[in-house]
Each structure stands twice: as C-alpha cells, then as structure tokens.
Coordinates of C-alpha atoms and ligand atoms in Angstrom, one line a residue:
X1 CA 4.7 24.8 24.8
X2 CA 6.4 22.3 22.3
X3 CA 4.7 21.5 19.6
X4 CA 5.1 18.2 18.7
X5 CA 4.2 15.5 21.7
X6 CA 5.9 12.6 19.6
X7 CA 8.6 12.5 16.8
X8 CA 8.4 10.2 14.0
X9 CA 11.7 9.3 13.0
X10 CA 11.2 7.6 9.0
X11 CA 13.5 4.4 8.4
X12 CA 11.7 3.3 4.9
X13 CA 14.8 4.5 2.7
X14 CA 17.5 2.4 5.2
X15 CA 15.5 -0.7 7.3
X16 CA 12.8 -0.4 5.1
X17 CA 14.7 -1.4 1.8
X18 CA 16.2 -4.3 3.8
X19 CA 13.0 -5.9 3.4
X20 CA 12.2 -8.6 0.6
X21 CA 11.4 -7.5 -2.7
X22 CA 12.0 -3.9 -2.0
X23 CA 14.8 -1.9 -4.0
X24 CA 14.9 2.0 -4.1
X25 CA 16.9 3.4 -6.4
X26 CA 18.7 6.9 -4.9
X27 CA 15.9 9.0 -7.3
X28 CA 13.3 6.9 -5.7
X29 CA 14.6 7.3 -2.4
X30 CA 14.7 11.4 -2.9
X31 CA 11.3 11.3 -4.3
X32 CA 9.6 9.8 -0.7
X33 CA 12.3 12.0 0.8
X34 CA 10.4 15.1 -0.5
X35 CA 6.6 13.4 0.4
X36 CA 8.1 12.9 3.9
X37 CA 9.0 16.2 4.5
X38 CA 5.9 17.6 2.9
X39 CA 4.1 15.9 5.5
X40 CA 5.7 17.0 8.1
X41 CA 7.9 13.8 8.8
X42 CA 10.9 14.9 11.6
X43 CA 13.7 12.2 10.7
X44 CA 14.5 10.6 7.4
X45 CA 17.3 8.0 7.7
X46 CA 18.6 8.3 4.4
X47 CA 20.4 5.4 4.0
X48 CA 24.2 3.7 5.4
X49 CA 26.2 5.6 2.7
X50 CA 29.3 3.3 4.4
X51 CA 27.8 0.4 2.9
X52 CA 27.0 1.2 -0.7
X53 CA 27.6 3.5 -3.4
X54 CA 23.8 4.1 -4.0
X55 CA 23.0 5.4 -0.8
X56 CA 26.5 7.9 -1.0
X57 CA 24.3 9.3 -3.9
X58 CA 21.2 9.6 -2.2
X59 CA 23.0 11.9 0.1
X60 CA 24.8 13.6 -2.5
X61 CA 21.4 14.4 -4.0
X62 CA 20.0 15.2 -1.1
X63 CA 22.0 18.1 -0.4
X64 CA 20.6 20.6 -2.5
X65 CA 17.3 19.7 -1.5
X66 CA 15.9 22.3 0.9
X67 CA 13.8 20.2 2.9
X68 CA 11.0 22.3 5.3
X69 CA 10.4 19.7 8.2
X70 CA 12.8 17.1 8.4
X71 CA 16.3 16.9 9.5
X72 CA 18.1 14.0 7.6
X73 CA 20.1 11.5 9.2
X74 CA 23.1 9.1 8.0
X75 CA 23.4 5.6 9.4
X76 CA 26.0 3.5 10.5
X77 CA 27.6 1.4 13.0
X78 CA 29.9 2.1 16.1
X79 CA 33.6 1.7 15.5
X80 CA 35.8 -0.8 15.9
X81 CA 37.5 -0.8 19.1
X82 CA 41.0 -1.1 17.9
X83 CA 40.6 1.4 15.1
X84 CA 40.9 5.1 15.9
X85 CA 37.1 7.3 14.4
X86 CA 39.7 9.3 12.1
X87 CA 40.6 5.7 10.3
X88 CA 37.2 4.2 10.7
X89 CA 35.6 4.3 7.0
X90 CA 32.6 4.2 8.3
X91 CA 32.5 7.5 10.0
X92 CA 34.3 9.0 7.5
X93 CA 31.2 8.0 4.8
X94 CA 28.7 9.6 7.9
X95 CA 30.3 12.6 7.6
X96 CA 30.9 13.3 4.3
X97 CA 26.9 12.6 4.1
X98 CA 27.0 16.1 5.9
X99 CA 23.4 15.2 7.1
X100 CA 22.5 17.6 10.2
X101 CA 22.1 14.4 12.1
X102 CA 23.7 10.8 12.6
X103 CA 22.4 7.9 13.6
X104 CA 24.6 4.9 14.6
X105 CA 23.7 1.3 16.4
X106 CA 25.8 -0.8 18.9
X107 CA 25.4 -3.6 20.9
X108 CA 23.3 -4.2 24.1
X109 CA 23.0 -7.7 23.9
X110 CA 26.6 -9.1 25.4
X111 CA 26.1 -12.1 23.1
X112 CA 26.2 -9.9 20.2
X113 CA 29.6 -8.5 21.5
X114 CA 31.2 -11.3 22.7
X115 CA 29.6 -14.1 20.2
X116 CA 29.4 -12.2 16.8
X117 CA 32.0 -9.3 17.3
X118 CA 34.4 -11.5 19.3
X119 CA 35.3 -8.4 21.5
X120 CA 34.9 -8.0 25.1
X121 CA 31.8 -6.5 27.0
X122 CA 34.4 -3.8 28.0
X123 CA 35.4 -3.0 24.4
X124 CA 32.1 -2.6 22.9
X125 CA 31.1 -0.2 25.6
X126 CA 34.0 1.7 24.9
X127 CA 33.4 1.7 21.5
X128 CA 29.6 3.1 22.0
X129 CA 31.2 5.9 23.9
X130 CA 34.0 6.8 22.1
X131 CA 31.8 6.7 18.7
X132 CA 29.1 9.0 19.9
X133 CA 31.7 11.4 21.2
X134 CA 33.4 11.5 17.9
X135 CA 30.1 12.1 16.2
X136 CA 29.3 15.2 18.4
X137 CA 32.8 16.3 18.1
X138 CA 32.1 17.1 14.8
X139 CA 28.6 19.0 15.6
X140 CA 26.5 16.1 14.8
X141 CA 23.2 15.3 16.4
X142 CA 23.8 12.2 17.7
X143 CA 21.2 9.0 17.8
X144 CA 22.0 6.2 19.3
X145 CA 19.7 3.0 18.1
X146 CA 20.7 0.2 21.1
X147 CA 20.6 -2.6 19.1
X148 CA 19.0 -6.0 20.5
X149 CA 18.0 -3.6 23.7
X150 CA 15.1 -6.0 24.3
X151 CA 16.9 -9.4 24.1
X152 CA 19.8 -8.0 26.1
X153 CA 17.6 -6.8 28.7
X154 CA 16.1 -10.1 28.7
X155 CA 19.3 -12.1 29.1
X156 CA 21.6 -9.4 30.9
X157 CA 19.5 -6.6 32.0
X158 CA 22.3 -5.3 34.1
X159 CA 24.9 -5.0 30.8
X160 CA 22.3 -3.6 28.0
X161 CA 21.8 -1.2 30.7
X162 CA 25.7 -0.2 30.9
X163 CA 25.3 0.3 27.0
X164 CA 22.7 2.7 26.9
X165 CA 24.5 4.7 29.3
X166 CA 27.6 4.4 27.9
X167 CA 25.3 5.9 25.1
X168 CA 24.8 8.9 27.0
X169 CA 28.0 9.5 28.6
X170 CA 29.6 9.7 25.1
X171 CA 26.9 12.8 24.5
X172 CA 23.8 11.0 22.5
X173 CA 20.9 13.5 21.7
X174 CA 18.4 10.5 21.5
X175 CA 19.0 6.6 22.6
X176 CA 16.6 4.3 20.5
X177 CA 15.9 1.1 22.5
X178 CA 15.4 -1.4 19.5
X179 CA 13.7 -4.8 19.3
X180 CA 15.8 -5.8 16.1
X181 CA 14.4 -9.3 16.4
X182 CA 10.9 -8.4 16.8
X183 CA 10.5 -11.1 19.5
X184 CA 9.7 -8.9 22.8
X185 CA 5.9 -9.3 24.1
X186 CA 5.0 -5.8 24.7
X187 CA 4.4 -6.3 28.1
X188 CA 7.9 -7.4 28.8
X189 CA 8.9 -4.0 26.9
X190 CA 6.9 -1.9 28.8
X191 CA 8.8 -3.7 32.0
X192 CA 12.2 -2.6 30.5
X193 CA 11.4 0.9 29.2
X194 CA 10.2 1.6 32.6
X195 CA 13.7 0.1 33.8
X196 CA 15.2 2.7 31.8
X197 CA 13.1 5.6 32.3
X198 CA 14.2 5.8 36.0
X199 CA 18.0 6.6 34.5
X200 CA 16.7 8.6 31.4
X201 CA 14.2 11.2 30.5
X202 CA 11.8 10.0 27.9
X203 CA 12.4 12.6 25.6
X204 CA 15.6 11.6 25.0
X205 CA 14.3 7.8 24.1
X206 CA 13.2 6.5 20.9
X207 CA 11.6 3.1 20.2
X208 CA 12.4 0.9 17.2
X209 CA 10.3 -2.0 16.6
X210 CA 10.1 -5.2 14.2
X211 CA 7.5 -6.9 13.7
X212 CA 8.1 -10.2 14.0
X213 CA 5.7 -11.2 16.4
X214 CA 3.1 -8.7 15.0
X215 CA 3.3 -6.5 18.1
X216 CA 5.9 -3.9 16.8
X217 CA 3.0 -1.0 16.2
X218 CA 1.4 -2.2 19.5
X219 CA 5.0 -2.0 21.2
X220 CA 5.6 1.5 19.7
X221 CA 2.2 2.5 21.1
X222 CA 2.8 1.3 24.8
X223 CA 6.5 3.1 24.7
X224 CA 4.7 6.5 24.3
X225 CA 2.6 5.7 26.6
X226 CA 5.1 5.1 28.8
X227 CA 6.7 8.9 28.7
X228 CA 9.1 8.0 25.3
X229 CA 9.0 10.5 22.7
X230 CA 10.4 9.1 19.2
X231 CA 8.8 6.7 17.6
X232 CA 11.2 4.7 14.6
X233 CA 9.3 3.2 11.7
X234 CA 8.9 2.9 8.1
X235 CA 6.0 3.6 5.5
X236 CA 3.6 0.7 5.3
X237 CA 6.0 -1.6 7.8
X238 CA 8.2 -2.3 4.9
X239 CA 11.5 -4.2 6.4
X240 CA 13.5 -6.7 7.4
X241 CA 11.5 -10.1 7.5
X242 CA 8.0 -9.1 9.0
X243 CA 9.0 -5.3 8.7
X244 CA 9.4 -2.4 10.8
X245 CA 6.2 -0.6 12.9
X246 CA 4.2 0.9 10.4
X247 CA 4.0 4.2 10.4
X248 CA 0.9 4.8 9.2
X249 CA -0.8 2.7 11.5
X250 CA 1.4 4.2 14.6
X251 CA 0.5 8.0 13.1
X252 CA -2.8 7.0 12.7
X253 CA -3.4 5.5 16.5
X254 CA -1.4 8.6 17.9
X255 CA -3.0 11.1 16.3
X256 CA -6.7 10.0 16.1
X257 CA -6.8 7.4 19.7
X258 CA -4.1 8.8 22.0
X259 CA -4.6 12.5 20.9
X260 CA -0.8 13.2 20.3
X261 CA 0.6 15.6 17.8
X262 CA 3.1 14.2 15.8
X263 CA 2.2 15.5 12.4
X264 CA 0.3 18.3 11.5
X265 CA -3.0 17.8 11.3
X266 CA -3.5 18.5 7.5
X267 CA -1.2 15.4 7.2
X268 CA -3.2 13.2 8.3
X269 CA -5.6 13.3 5.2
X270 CA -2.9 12.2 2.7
X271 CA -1.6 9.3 4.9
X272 CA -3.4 6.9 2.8
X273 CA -2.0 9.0 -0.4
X274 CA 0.9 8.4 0.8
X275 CA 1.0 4.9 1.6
X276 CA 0.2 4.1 -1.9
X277 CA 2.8 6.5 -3.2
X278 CA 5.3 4.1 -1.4
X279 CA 3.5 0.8 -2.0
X280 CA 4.0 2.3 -6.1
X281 CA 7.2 3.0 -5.9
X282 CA 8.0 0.0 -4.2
X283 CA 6.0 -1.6 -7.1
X284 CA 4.8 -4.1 -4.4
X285 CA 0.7 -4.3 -4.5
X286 CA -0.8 -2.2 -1.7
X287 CA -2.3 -4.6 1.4
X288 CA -5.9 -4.0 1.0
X289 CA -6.4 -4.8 4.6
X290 CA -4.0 -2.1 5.9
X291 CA -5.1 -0.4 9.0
X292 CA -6.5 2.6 8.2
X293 CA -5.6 3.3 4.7
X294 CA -6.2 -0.2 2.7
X295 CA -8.6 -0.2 0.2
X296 CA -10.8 -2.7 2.2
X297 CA -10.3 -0.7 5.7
X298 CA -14.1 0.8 5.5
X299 CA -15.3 -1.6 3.2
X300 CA -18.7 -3.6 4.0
X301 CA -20.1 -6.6 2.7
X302 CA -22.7 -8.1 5.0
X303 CA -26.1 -7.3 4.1
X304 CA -26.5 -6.4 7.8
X305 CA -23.6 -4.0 8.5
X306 CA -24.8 -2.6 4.9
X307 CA -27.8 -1.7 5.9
X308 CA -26.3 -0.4 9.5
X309 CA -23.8 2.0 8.0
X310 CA -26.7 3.8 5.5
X311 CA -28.1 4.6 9.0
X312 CA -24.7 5.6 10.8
X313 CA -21.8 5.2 9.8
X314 CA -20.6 4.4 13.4
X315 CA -21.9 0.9 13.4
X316 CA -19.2 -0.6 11.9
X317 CA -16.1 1.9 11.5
X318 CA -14.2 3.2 13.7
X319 CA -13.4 6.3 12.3
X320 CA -14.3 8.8 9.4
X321 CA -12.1 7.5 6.4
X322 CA -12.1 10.9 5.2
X323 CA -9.9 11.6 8.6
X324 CA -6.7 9.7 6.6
X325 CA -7.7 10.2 3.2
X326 CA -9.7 6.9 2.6
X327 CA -13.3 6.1 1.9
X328 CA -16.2 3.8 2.5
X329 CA -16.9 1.0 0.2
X330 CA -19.8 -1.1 -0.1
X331 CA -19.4 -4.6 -2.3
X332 CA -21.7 -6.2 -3.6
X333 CA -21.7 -10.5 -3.4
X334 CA -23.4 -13.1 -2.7
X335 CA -23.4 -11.8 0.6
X336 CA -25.7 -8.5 -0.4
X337 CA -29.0 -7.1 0.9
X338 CA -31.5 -4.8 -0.8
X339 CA -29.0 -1.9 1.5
X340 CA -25.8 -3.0 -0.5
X341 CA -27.7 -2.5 -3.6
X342 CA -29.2 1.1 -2.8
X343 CA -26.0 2.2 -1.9
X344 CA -24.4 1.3 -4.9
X345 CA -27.0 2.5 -7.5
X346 CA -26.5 5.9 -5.4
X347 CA -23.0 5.6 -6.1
X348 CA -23.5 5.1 -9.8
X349 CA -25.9 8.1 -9.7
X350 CA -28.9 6.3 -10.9
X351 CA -32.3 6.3 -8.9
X352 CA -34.1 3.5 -7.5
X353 CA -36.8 5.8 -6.6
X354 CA -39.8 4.9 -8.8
X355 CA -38.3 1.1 -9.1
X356 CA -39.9 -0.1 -5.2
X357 CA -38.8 -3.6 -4.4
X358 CA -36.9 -3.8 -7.6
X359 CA -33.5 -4.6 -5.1
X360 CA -35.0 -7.7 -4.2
X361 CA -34.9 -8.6 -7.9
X362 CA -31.2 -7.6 -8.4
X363 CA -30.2 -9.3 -5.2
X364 CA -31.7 -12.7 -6.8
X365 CA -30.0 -11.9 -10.3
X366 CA -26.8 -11.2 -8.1
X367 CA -26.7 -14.6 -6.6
X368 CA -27.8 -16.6 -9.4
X369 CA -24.9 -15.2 -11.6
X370 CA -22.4 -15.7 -8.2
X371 CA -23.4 -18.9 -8.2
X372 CA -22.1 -19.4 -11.7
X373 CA -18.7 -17.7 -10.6
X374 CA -19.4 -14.1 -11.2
X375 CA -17.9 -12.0 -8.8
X376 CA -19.1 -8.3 -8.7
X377 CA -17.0 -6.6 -5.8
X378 CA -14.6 -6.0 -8.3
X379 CA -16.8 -5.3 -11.5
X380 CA -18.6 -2.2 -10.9
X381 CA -18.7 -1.8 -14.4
X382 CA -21.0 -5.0 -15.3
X383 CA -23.1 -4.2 -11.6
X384 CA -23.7 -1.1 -13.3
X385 CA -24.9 -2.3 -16.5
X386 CA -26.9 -4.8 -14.7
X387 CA -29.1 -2.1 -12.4
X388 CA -29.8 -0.1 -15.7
X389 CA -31.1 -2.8 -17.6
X390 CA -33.2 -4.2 -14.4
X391 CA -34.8 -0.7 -14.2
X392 CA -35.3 -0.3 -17.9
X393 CA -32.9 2.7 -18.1
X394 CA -30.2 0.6 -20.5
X395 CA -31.5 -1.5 -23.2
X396 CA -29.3 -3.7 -25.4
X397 CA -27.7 -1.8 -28.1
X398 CA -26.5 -4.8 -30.2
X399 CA -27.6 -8.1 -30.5
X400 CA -24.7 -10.9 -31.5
X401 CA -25.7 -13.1 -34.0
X402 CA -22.4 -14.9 -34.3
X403 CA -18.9 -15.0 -34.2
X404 CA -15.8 -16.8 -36.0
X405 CA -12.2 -16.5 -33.8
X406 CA -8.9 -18.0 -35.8
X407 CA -5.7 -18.6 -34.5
X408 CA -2.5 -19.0 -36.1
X409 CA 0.3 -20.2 -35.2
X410 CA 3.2 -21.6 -37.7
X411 CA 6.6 -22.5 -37.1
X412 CA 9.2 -20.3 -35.4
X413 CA 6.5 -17.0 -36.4
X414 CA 4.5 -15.2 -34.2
X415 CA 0.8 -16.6 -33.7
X416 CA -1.8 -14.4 -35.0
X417 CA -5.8 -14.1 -34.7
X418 CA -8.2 -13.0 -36.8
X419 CA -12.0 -12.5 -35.9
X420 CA -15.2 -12.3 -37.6
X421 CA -18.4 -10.6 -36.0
X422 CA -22.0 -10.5 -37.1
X423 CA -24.2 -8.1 -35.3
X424 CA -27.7 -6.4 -35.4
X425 CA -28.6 -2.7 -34.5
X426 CA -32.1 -1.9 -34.6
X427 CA -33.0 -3.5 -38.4
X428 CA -29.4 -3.0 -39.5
X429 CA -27.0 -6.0 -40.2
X430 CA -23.3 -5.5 -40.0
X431 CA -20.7 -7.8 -40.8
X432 CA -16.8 -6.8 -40.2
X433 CA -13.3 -8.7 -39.5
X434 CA -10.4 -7.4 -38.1
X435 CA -7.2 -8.4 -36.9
X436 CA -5.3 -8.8 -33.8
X437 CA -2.5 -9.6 -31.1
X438 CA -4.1 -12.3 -29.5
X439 CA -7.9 -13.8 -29.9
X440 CA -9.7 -11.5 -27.8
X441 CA -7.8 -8.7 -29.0
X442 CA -9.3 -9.5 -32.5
X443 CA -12.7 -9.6 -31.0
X444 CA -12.5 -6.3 -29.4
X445 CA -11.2 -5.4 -32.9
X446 CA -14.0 -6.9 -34.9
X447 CA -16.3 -5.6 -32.7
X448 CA -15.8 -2.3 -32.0
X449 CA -15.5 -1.7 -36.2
X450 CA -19.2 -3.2 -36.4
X451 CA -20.5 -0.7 -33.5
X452 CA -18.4 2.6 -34.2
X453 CA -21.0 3.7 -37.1
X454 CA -23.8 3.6 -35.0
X455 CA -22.3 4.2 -31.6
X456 CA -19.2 6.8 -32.2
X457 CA -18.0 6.9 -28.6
X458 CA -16.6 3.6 -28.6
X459 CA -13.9 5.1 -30.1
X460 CA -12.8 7.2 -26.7
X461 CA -12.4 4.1 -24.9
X462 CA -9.9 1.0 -24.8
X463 CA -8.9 -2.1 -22.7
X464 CA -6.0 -1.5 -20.0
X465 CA -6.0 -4.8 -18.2
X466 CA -7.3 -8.3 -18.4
X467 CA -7.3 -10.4 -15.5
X468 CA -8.3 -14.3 -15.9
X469 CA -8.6 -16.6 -13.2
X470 CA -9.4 -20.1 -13.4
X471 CA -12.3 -21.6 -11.0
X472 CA -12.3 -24.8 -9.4
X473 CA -14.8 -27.2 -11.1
X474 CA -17.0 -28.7 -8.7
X475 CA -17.2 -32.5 -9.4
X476 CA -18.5 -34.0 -13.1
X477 CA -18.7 -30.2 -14.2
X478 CA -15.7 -28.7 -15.8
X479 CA -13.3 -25.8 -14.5
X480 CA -14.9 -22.0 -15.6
X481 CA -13.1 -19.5 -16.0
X482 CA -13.4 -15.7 -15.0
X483 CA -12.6 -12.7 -17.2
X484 CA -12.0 -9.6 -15.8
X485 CA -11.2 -6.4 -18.1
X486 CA -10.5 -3.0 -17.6
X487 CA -11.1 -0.3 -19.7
X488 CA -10.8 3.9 -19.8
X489 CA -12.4 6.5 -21.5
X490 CA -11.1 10.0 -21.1
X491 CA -12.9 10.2 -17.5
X492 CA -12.3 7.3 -15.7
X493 CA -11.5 3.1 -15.8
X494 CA -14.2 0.7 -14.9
X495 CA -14.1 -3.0 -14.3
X496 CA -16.1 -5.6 -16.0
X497 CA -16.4 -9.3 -15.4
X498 CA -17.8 -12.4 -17.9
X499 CA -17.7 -15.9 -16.9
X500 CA -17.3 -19.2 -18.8
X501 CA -16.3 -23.0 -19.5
X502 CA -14.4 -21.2 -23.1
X503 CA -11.8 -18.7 -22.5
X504 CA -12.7 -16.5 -25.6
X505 CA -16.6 -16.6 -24.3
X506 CA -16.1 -15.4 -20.9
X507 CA -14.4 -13.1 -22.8
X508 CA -16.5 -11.9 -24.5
X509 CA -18.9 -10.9 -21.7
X510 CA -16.8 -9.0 -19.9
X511 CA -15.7 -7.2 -23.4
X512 CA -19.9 -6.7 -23.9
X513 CA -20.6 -5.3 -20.8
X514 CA -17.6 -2.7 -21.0
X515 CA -19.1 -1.6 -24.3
X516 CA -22.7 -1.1 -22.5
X517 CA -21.5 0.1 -19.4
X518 CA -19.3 2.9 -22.1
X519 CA -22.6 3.5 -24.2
X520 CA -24.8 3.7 -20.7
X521 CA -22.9 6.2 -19.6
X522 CA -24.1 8.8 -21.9
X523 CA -27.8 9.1 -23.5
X524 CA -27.3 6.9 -26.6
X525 CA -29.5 7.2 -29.3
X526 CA -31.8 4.5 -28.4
X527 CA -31.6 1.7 -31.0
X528 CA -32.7 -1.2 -29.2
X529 CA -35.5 -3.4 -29.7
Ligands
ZN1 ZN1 15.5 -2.2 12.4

C-alpha cells in the first residue's frame, strides 16, 4: 500500500518569492525549509540557483541540513537548443545544487517558442528532451513543469501535447501541467488533464496553478480528482501576481473533504502555525479571512449564529478549528446578542451566573459606546473591564481630577512633552509629573508614578503598540478619533480602545482602561469609593 495518496510539492522559496513584496533571504529560506520538512512536506523547490547568487547559497546551506521528509529540488529552465547541457550555465548551477531532485520548465504553448524564444516548434521539443535526458544522466530525479500547458492546450492542443511527451521520452520522473497565467476555468482543465491522462498515468502528473482567476486551489482540487498525484503550491498562495494555489487551503480540502493523505495527520494541527510562521517571515500581515487558518476563519459576530454555535458548533463552521490548529472567536459589536456576551465573559473567566438579564444591559452599553465609534472586536481588554464593572466585580481604583499635557518643540531640537496628573485613591490626593517621548507617553508616565504606591503591579506592565485611526465625521459634527493600545504584563498582551474628538483624550481612555483591565486582573486591595 503507498502511503501517501497525493504529494505536495512546496514552491514558496522559488514562485513564491516572485510575488510582490516578498523577499527571503537564504537563512529565511532554510528556516521554512526545516518547518516544511517537519511537517512532513515531499518537495521543496529551493530556489533557481542559475539566476542568483542568494539562492546558490540556499543550496549551499542546505546541504548539511539532514532533512527527514523532503527531497529538495533545484529549478531551472530547459537548454538552449544550439548550446550543448555541458556548456549550458544553467545546468551546470542545477547540478552543483546537488539537490536529489531537479525541476526544470519548457514550453507547451508554440507561441512561447516561436514568439518569445524565436526558435522553431521543432527546436524547443528537442530541447525538452534533450534537457531532461541530460538531467537523468547525471542521476537526477527529473520534474518536468510544462509551462503555459493550459494556454497551449487551448490554442494548439495537438503541439502542447508533443511537449509533454517529448517530456517523457527524454526520461521525466513527474510532468507538471502548469497554468502559469492563472487564466484556465477549471472546467476546461479538467477537459485537458483528461486529454492527457489517456497517454500518461496520473502518478507521474503534477499540477501547478496560479491564481489569477481565483480558481488555482479549486483547479488543483479537480486535478486530483481526476487520477493526478502532485499537487504544486506555495505557503499562503504567496506568488507571482495573484499567487500560487495555497497550500494550506489545498492540504486542508485534501485532507479533511476528499479524505487523501498527503501529510501526516499530526500535521495538520500546525497548518495554521505554520501559515503565520510564513506570513512572519514574509513580514507581510496574515489575511484574516484565510481559509481555514485566518484569524476570522471561525469567528462569529451575528447575534444569531452566536447564539447557534453555544448550542453546536456545527451551525456555522464547517469544521473543528482545532483540526488545523485554529480556534473559534466570538466578537463582540454592535452586531451582539446576550449569546455574544456569555460567551465572552466565559472566556474572560468571570461568571454571569448570579447577574440574570444583566447581558441585556451590557448589549445596550455596547451599542451606545459603538455608536460613538468604539469598536470592541478588537479591545478585549476594555470589554473586559466593562463586564466587571457592570457586575460590580471591578470598581474604579482612581478617580482623575485633572490633567496638564505640554509640548515642546523648538527649532532644529527634538519636541518634547511633559505631563501633569492629579488623581484620587480612596481619601488620598496625589499629584506627580513626569516626562516623555511624545504626549501620551508622558501621560502614561505621569500616571503610572501617581498609582504605583497604591497599586504596585502597574509596574509589570507597559504599552507595546498604539494604533490611531481617524473616523469619518458625520455632517456639522467633527472627525473622532479611535485609540487603540496594547499592553503586556509578564502573562499575556491585551487590547484596549478610547474614543475621542482630542487625540490625547481618546488617549487617555484607552491608557485608563489598560490600567483597570491590569489591576482587575488580580484581587486589588479594594480602594474605591
Ligand atoms: Zn508558477
């Protein structure tokens, strides 16, 4: 019995890095090397080490890395016609890649051969031949990706045939029948895959994908089904213009829809793991709508679905996130029901028990404050806070009686800010000032010297981002602004949110309710009013 039904072939350190805004260096490029293969991944094209000196590296790397699963493959390009392999640089870089396997494209599209080579049709199948014979000469396993296979078909079904098994007369291992434009309906594939299967077997055919029309994991699905074995792709899509299939959505449907092995089965609960590995390394934001591993994959926000999901999950989602690593999410907005709101003071560990009814009250506070511009699905922090203090469980610790924000700013030095904060604790008055980088720095400043005495865990926390975003006034009322900070403590980061016409006021909410939401955390000595 073989084990594997498909093979994923991995193209996110070659196609992948063709896309926009993606660069790899050849340490990154080892790094998701290494996650690949600890997953399980078959293929790893490496890189075209005849094209740049970064990718000769990666392979220089790469060979004292003893990788478990996956064989790694060089790419390139056929030869010239006129030169003989021994001369062709190109091969010469494959080789001295000394990968186990080599992957090389030609043409299958006669306009490609005649219009943007300038050689004949005859030629370039000679060439296809001749390079995959070299290749195997030298004891390579030899993949073939048919470049424009689709478009050829299309236009000259009869010649992008003659390539493929030109392909295979010159000893290919696997021939990849590629839609390099990404403009084949899948239908029409299906037509010419079938065309193909009647000449050869589909485990020696591999499909390559793009994504132009936004059909290249839906393409890659339908080839399997249709008898081929290796699927081409790259982590998250990443590629040329729309990308490449996504791998994680191909693994995803192949392993949990159409019941195919392709990885092993622990795998599957790190794909989303790994798709923000990549997405971080890439240093490109992950896509929170991502099939199966996006942050907002299982994420509900309808009041009705809410309450739907508390009673099975099935309702709305069409499989465990646990299966690839991911989890539910329920956000709170304007959109919420009482459910929404159970859920998340569950999540936050604090029971609505002995509070009946008290979610109607919350939902009201929620959409009054929406209204104003606050946003919550992102500030779990202040929603926190807010259920606490609606159930009597968090009472203010401070109360602000003012405060005095100055900016500086002379010529040619840097500007700075100084703040002044008066506040009460129980009976007690405290006054401080303190410095800072900017003006809400100086607040946080000011204000955290004022509270530390009575509240010393302030001091384990601090502010890692702040986020402003301006909102559209409606008309006669002017723009608002919304604030959101992050802040850590030793345990974990939490998101809070303020809202105002001022900068330095919405500001300042969000910077209150990040101090609470710290001090709520634990039993504080109870000093409010
Ligand atoms: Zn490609």
């Amino acid at each position: 019995m073989k084990t594997w039904d498909v093979i994923i072939y991995d193209t996110t350190l070659r196609d992948g890095t063709q896309g926009d805004q993606i660069s790899f260096s050849a340490e990154d490029k080892l790094r998701i090397a290494r996650r690949l293969d600890e997953m399980g991944f078959h293929y790893i094209e490496g890189g075209w080490p005849g094209s740049n000196p970064r990718d000769r590296r990666f392979f220089k790397m790469a060979r004292d890395v003893n990788f478990a699963n996956t064989r790694l493959t060089a790419f390139g390009s056929t030869k010239k016609p006129d030169v003989p392999p021994d001369e062709c640089r190109d091969f010469q870089a494959l080789l001295e890649a000394e990968t186990p396997a080599v992957t090389i494209f030609g043409k299958s599209w006669d306009l490609h051969a005649t219009d943007i080579l300038g050689i004949s049709l005859e030629d370039n199948l000679r060439s296809i031949e001749d390079s995959v014979r070299y290749l195997k000469s030298k004891g390579k396993e030899v993949i073939f990706d048919a470049e424009h296979f689709f478009d050829g078909f299309k236009y000259n079904s009869a010649y992008a045939m003659q390539t493929v098994e030109a392909a295979r007369r010159g000893g290919a291992d696997m021939i990849v029948l590629c839609d390099t434009n990404g403009g084949t309906l899948t239908r029409d594939a299906v037509a010419a895959i079938e065309k193909v299967m009647t000449v050869l077997p589909g485990d020696h055919l591999g499909i390559h994908a793009h994504n132009d029309c936004g059909l290249a994991a839906a393409t890659t699905l339908a080839a399997v089904d249709c008898g081929i074995t290796m699927v081409h792709g790259t982590v998250n899509g990443y590629g040329e213009r729309c990308g490449n299939a996504d791998l994680i959505t191909v693994i995803g449907n192949l392993s949990l829809k159409m019941g195919k092995r392709c990885l092993p089965p622990e795998s599957l609960a790190h794909l989303t793991n790994l798709s923000r590995y990549v997405s971080d390394i890439a240093n490109i934001p992950p896509l929170s709508s991502r099939p199966f591993v996006g942050r907002s994959a299982f994420a509900h926000k309808g009041g009705v679905h809410v309450n739907a999901i508390t009673k099975n999950p099935v309702a709305y989602e069409h499989i465990d996130p646990e299966l690839v690593g991911n989890q539910r999410r329920v956000l709170v907005s304007d959109l919420s029901g009482k459910s929404n709101i159970a859920f998340k003071a569950k999540e936050f560990g604090i029971n609505l028990d002995d509070h009946r009814g008290i979610e109607r009250k919350i939902v009201r506070e929620i959409k009054k404050m929406e209204n104003e511009g606050y946003q919550f699905d992102a500030a779990d922090g202040s929603l926190s806070v807010l259920i606490k203090k609606a159930i009597g469980e968090f009472k203010e610790p401070f109360t602000l009686e003012l405060f005095h924000v100055i900016d500086e700013k002379a010529h040619e030095t840097a500007s700075r800010s100084q703040a002044m904060i008066k506040i009460t604790v129980g009976d007690e008055h405290e006054i401080t000032a303190a410095e800072g980088n900017g003006p809400v720095n100086a607040l946080d400043n000011a204000l955290r010297k004022a509270l530390i005495k009575f509240y010393p865990q302030v001091e384990e926390m601090h502010l890692v981002d702040f986020k402003v975003r301006i909102l559209e006034g409606s008309e006669g009322t002017a723009a608002k602004v919304r604030v959101l900070l992050e802040s850590r403590d030793n345990d974990e980061a939490w998101t809070t949110i303020g809202v105002s016409t001022n900068i330095i006021e919405a500001s300042w909410y969000a910077l209150v309710d990040s101090i609470q939401y710290k001090l709520s955390k634990e039993k504080a000595p109870e000093r409010g009013k």
